[in-house]
CSV table of C-alpha atoms in Angstrom, one decimal:
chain,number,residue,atom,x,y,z
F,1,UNK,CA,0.0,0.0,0.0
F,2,UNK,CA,0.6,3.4,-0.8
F,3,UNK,CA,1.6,6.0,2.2
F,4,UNK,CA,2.2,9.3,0.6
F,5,UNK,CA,-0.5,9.8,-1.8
F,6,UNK,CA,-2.4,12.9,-3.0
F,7,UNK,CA,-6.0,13.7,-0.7
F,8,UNK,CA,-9.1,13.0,-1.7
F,9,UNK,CA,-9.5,16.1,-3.9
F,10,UNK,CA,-6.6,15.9,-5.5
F,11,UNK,CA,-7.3,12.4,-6.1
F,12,UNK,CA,-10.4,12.8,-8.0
F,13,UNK,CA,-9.0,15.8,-9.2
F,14,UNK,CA,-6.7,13.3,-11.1
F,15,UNK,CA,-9.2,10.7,-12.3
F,16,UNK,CA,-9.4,11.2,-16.1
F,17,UNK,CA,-12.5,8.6,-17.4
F,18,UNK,CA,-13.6,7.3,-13.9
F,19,UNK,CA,-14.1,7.0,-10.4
F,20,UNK,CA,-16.1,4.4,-8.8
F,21,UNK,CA,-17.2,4.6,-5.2
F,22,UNK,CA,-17.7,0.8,-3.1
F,23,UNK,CA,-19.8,1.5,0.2
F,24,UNK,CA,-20.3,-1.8,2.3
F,25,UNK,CA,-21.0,0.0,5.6
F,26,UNK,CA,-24.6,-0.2,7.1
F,27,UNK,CA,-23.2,2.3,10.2
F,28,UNK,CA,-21.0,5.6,9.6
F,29,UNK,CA,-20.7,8.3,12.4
F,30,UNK,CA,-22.5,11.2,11.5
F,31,UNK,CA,-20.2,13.4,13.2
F,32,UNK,CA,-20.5,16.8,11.6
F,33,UNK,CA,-24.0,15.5,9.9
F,34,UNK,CA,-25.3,15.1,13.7
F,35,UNK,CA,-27.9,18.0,13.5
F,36,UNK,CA,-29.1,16.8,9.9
F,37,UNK,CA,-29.2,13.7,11.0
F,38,UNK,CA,-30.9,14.3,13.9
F,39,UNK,CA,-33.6,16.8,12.5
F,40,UNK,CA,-34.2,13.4,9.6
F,41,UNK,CA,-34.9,10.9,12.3
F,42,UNK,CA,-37.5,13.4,14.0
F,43,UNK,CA,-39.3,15.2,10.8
F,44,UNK,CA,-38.0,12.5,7.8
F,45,UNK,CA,-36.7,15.6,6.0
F,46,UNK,CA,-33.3,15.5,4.2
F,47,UNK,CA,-31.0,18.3,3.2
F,48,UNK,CA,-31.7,18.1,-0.3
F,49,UNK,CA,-30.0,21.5,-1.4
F,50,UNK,CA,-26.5,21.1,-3.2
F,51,UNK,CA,-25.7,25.0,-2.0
F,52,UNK,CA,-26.0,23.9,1.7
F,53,UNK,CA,-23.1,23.7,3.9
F,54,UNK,CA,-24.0,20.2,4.2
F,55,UNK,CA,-22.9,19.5,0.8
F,56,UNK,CA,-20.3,22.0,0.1
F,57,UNK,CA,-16.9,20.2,0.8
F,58,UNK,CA,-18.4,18.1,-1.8
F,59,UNK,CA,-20.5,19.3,-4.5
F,60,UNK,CA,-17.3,21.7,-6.3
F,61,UNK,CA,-15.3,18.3,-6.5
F,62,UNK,CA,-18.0,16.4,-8.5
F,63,UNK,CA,-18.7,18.9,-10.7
F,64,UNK,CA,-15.0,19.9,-11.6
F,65,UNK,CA,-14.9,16.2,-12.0
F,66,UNK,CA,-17.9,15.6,-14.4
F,67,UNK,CA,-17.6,18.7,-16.0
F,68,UNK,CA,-14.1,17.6,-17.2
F,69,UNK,CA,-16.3,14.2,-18.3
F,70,UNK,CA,-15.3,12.1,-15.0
F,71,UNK,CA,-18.4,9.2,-15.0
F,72,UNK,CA,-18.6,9.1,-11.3
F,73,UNK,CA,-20.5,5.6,-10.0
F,74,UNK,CA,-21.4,4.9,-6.2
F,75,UNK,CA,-22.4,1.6,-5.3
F,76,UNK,CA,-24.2,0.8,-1.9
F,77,UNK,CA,-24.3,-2.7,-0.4
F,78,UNK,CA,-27.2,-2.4,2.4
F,79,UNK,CA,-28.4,-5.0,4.7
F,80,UNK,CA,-32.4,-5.1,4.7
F,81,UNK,CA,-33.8,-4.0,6.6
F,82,UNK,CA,-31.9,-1.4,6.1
F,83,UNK,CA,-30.6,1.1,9.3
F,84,UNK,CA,-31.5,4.6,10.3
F,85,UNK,CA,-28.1,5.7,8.7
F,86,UNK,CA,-29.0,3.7,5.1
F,87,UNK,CA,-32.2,5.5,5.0
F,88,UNK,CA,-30.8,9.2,5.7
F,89,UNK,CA,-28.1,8.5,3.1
F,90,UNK,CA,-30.8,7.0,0.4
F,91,UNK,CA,-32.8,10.0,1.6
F,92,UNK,CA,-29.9,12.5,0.7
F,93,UNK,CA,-28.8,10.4,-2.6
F,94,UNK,CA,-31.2,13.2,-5.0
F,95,UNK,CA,-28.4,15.0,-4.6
F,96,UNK,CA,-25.6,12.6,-5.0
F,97,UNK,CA,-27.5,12.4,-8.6
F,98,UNK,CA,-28.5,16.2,-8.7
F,99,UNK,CA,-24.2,17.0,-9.0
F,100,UNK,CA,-23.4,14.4,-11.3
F,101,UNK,CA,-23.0,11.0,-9.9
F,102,UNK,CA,-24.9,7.2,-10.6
F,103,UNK,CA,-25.8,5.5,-7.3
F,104,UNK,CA,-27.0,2.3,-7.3
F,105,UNK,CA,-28.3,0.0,-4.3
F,106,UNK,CA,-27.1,-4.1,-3.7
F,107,UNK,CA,-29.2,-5.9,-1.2
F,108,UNK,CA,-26.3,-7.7,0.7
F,109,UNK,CA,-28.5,-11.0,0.3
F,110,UNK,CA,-27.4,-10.2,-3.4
F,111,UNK,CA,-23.5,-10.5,-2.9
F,112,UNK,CA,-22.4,-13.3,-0.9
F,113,UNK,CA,-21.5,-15.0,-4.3
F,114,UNK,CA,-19.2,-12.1,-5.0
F,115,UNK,CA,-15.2,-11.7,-3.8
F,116,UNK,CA,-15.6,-8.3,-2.1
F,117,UNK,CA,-12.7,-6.1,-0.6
F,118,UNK,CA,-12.7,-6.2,3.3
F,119,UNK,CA,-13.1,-2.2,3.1
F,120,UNK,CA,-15.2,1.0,1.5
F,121,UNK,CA,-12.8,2.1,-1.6
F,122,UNK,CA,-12.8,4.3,-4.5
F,123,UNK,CA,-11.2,2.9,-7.8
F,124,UNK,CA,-9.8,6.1,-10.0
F,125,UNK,CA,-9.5,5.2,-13.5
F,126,UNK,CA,-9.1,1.2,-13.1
F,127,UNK,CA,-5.7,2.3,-11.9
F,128,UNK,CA,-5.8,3.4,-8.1
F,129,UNK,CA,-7.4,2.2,-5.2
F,130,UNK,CA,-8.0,4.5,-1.9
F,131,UNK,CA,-9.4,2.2,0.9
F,132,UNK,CA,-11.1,3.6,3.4
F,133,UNK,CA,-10.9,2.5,6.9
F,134,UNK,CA,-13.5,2.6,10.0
F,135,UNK,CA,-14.3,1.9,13.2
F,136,UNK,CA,-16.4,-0.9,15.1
F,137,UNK,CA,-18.3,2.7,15.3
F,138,UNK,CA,-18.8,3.9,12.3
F,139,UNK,CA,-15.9,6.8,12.8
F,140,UNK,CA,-13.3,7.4,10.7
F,141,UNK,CA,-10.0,5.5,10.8
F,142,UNK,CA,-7.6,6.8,7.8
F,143,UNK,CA,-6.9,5.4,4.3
F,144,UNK,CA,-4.4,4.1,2.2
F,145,UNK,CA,-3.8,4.0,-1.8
F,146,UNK,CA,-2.2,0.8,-3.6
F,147,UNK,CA,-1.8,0.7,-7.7
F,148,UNK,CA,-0.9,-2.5,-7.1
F,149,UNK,CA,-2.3,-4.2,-10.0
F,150,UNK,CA,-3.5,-7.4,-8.8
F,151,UNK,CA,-5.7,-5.7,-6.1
F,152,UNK,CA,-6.7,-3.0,-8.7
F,153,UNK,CA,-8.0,-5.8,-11.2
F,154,UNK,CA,-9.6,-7.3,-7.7
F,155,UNK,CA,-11.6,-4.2,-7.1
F,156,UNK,CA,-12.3,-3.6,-10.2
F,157,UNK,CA,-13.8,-7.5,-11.2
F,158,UNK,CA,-15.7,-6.5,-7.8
F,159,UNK,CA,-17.2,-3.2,-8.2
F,160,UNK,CA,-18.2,-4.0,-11.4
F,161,UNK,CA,-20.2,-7.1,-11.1
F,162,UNK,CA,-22.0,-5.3,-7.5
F,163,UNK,CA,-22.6,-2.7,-10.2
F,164,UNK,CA,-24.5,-4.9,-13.1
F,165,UNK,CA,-26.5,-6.7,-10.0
F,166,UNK,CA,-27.2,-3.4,-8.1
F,167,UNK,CA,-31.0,-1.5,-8.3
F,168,UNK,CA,-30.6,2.4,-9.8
F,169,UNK,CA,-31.4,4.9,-7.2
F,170,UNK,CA,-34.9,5.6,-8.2
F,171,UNK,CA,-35.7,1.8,-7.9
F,172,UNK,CA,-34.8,1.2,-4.8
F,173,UNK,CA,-37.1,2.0,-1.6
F,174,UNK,CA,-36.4,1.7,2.3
Protein backbone atom coordinates (compact mmCIF):
# COMPACT_ATOMS: atom_id res chain seq x y z
CA UNK A 1 0.00 0.00 0.00
CA UNK A 2 0.61 3.37 -0.82
CA UNK A 3 1.60 6.00 2.15
CA UNK A 4 2.23 9.27 0.64
CA UNK A 5 -0.50 9.81 -1.83
CA UNK A 6 -2.39 12.89 -3.02
CA UNK A 7 -5.96 13.73 -0.74
CA UNK A 8 -9.14 12.97 -1.70
CA UNK A 9 -9.54 16.14 -3.87
CA UNK A 10 -6.57 15.90 -5.52
CA UNK A 11 -7.31 12.42 -6.08
CA UNK A 12 -10.39 12.82 -8.00
CA UNK A 13 -8.96 15.77 -9.24
CA UNK A 14 -6.70 13.33 -11.13
CA UNK A 15 -9.18 10.66 -12.35
CA UNK A 16 -9.35 11.20 -16.05
CA UNK A 17 -12.46 8.62 -17.43
CA UNK A 18 -13.62 7.31 -13.86
CA UNK A 19 -14.09 7.02 -10.43
CA UNK A 20 -16.10 4.36 -8.78
CA UNK A 21 -17.17 4.57 -5.17
CA UNK A 22 -17.72 0.85 -3.15
CA UNK A 23 -19.78 1.48 0.16
CA UNK A 24 -20.35 -1.76 2.33
CA UNK A 25 -21.01 -0.03 5.61
CA UNK A 26 -24.60 -0.21 7.10
CA UNK A 27 -23.19 2.32 10.20
CA UNK A 28 -20.97 5.55 9.62
CA UNK A 29 -20.69 8.33 12.41
CA UNK A 30 -22.45 11.19 11.54
CA UNK A 31 -20.16 13.36 13.17
CA UNK A 32 -20.50 16.80 11.57
CA UNK A 33 -24.02 15.53 9.94
CA UNK A 34 -25.26 15.10 13.69
CA UNK A 35 -27.93 18.05 13.52
CA UNK A 36 -29.10 16.81 9.88
CA UNK A 37 -29.23 13.71 10.99
CA UNK A 38 -30.92 14.35 13.93
CA UNK A 39 -33.58 16.75 12.49
CA UNK A 40 -34.21 13.44 9.63
CA UNK A 41 -34.86 10.90 12.34
CA UNK A 42 -37.53 13.42 14.04
CA UNK A 43 -39.32 15.18 10.82
CA UNK A 44 -38.00 12.52 7.79
CA UNK A 45 -36.67 15.65 5.96
CA UNK A 46 -33.28 15.45 4.20
CA UNK A 47 -31.04 18.34 3.18
CA UNK A 48 -31.73 18.14 -0.28
CA UNK A 49 -30.01 21.47 -1.36
CA UNK A 50 -26.53 21.05 -3.15
CA UNK A 51 -25.70 25.01 -2.03
CA UNK A 52 -26.02 23.92 1.68
CA UNK A 53 -23.11 23.70 3.94
CA UNK A 54 -24.00 20.20 4.23
CA UNK A 55 -22.93 19.48 0.77
CA UNK A 56 -20.27 21.96 0.12
CA UNK A 57 -16.95 20.18 0.80
CA UNK A 58 -18.44 18.06 -1.78
CA UNK A 59 -20.52 19.28 -4.47
CA UNK A 60 -17.28 21.72 -6.34
CA UNK A 61 -15.30 18.27 -6.53
CA UNK A 62 -18.00 16.43 -8.49
CA UNK A 63 -18.73 18.89 -10.65
CA UNK A 64 -15.01 19.93 -11.64
CA UNK A 65 -14.89 16.23 -11.99
CA UNK A 66 -17.89 15.57 -14.44
CA UNK A 67 -17.58 18.67 -15.99
CA UNK A 68 -14.07 17.60 -17.16
CA UNK A 69 -16.29 14.22 -18.30
CA UNK A 70 -15.27 12.05 -15.01
CA UNK A 71 -18.42 9.18 -14.96
CA UNK A 72 -18.59 9.14 -11.34
CA UNK A 73 -20.53 5.57 -10.02
CA UNK A 74 -21.40 4.88 -6.20
CA UNK A 75 -22.41 1.61 -5.29
CA UNK A 76 -24.16 0.76 -1.86
CA UNK A 77 -24.34 -2.67 -0.38
CA UNK A 78 -27.18 -2.35 2.38
CA UNK A 79 -28.43 -5.01 4.73
CA UNK A 80 -32.40 -5.13 4.70
CA UNK A 81 -33.76 -3.96 6.60
CA UNK A 82 -31.90 -1.35 6.12
CA UNK A 83 -30.61 1.12 9.30
CA UNK A 84 -31.53 4.58 10.30
CA UNK A 85 -28.13 5.72 8.72
CA UNK A 86 -29.01 3.73 5.14
CA UNK A 87 -32.19 5.46 4.97
CA UNK A 88 -30.81 9.16 5.71
CA UNK A 89 -28.09 8.47 3.10
CA UNK A 90 -30.82 7.00 0.39
CA UNK A 91 -32.83 10.00 1.64
CA UNK A 92 -29.85 12.48 0.70
CA UNK A 93 -28.84 10.43 -2.61
CA UNK A 94 -31.19 13.17 -4.99
CA UNK A 95 -28.44 15.02 -4.60
CA UNK A 96 -25.59 12.56 -5.03
CA UNK A 97 -27.52 12.42 -8.62
CA UNK A 98 -28.55 16.22 -8.66
CA UNK A 99 -24.21 17.05 -9.02
CA UNK A 100 -23.35 14.39 -11.29
CA UNK A 101 -23.04 10.96 -9.85
CA UNK A 102 -24.94 7.22 -10.56
CA UNK A 103 -25.78 5.52 -7.28
CA UNK A 104 -27.03 2.34 -7.34
CA UNK A 105 -28.33 0.00 -4.30
CA UNK A 106 -27.10 -4.10 -3.72
CA UNK A 107 -29.21 -5.89 -1.20
CA UNK A 108 -26.31 -7.74 0.67
CA UNK A 109 -28.49 -11.01 0.33
CA UNK A 110 -27.37 -10.16 -3.39
CA UNK A 111 -23.53 -10.48 -2.93
CA UNK A 112 -22.42 -13.31 -0.89
CA UNK A 113 -21.45 -15.03 -4.29
CA UNK A 114 -19.22 -12.08 -5.01
CA UNK A 115 -15.24 -11.69 -3.81
CA UNK A 116 -15.65 -8.31 -2.14
CA UNK A 117 -12.66 -6.14 -0.64
CA UNK A 118 -12.66 -6.17 3.35
CA UNK A 119 -13.14 -2.23 3.06
CA UNK A 120 -15.19 1.01 1.54
CA UNK A 121 -12.84 2.07 -1.60
CA UNK A 122 -12.76 4.27 -4.54
CA UNK A 123 -11.20 2.86 -7.78
CA UNK A 124 -9.78 6.05 -9.98
CA UNK A 125 -9.48 5.21 -13.55
CA UNK A 126 -9.06 1.24 -13.13
CA UNK A 127 -5.67 2.26 -11.85
CA UNK A 128 -5.79 3.43 -8.06
CA UNK A 129 -7.40 2.23 -5.22
CA UNK A 130 -8.03 4.48 -1.90
CA UNK A 131 -9.38 2.22 0.90
CA UNK A 132 -11.12 3.62 3.44
CA UNK A 133 -10.93 2.49 6.93
CA UNK A 134 -13.52 2.65 10.04
CA UNK A 135 -14.29 1.93 13.19
CA UNK A 136 -16.43 -0.85 15.09
CA UNK A 137 -18.35 2.69 15.26
CA UNK A 138 -18.83 3.88 12.31
CA UNK A 139 -15.86 6.82 12.83
CA UNK A 140 -13.33 7.38 10.72
CA UNK A 141 -9.96 5.48 10.75
CA UNK A 142 -7.55 6.81 7.76
CA UNK A 143 -6.89 5.38 4.28
CA UNK A 144 -4.38 4.07 2.17
CA UNK A 145 -3.77 3.99 -1.79
CA UNK A 146 -2.24 0.78 -3.60
CA UNK A 147 -1.76 0.69 -7.65
CA UNK A 148 -0.87 -2.51 -7.09
CA UNK A 149 -2.32 -4.19 -10.03
CA UNK A 150 -3.51 -7.44 -8.82
CA UNK A 151 -5.70 -5.72 -6.06
CA UNK A 152 -6.70 -2.96 -8.71
CA UNK A 153 -7.98 -5.85 -11.21
CA UNK A 154 -9.65 -7.27 -7.69
CA UNK A 155 -11.61 -4.17 -7.13
CA UNK A 156 -12.31 -3.64 -10.25
CA UNK A 157 -13.78 -7.47 -11.21
CA UNK A 158 -15.73 -6.51 -7.80
CA UNK A 159 -17.18 -3.25 -8.16
CA UNK A 160 -18.25 -3.97 -11.41
CA UNK A 161 -20.17 -7.13 -11.08
CA UNK A 162 -21.95 -5.28 -7.49
CA UNK A 163 -22.64 -2.65 -10.21
CA UNK A 164 -24.51 -4.85 -13.13
CA UNK A 165 -26.47 -6.72 -9.98
CA UNK A 166 -27.18 -3.39 -8.05
CA UNK A 167 -30.95 -1.50 -8.33
CA UNK A 168 -30.55 2.38 -9.77
CA UNK A 169 -31.41 4.86 -7.22
CA UNK A 170 -34.95 5.58 -8.17
CA UNK A 171 -35.70 1.84 -7.90
CA UNK A 172 -34.81 1.21 -4.77
CA UNK A 173 -37.06 1.98 -1.62
CA UNK A 174 -36.38 1.72 2.31
Amino acid sequence: MTQNAPDFSELLGSARHTAAHLEMRDVYSVGEESATFDRFLATGEADLDPESPLWLGWTPIVREAVGRGVAMRRARIVSEPVTDYIRYEHALTPVNIAIGEDVRWLPRRRASDIALPGNDLWLIDNRLVMFHFWTGEGDWAGHEFTEDPAVVKMVTDAFETVWERAVPHTEYTV
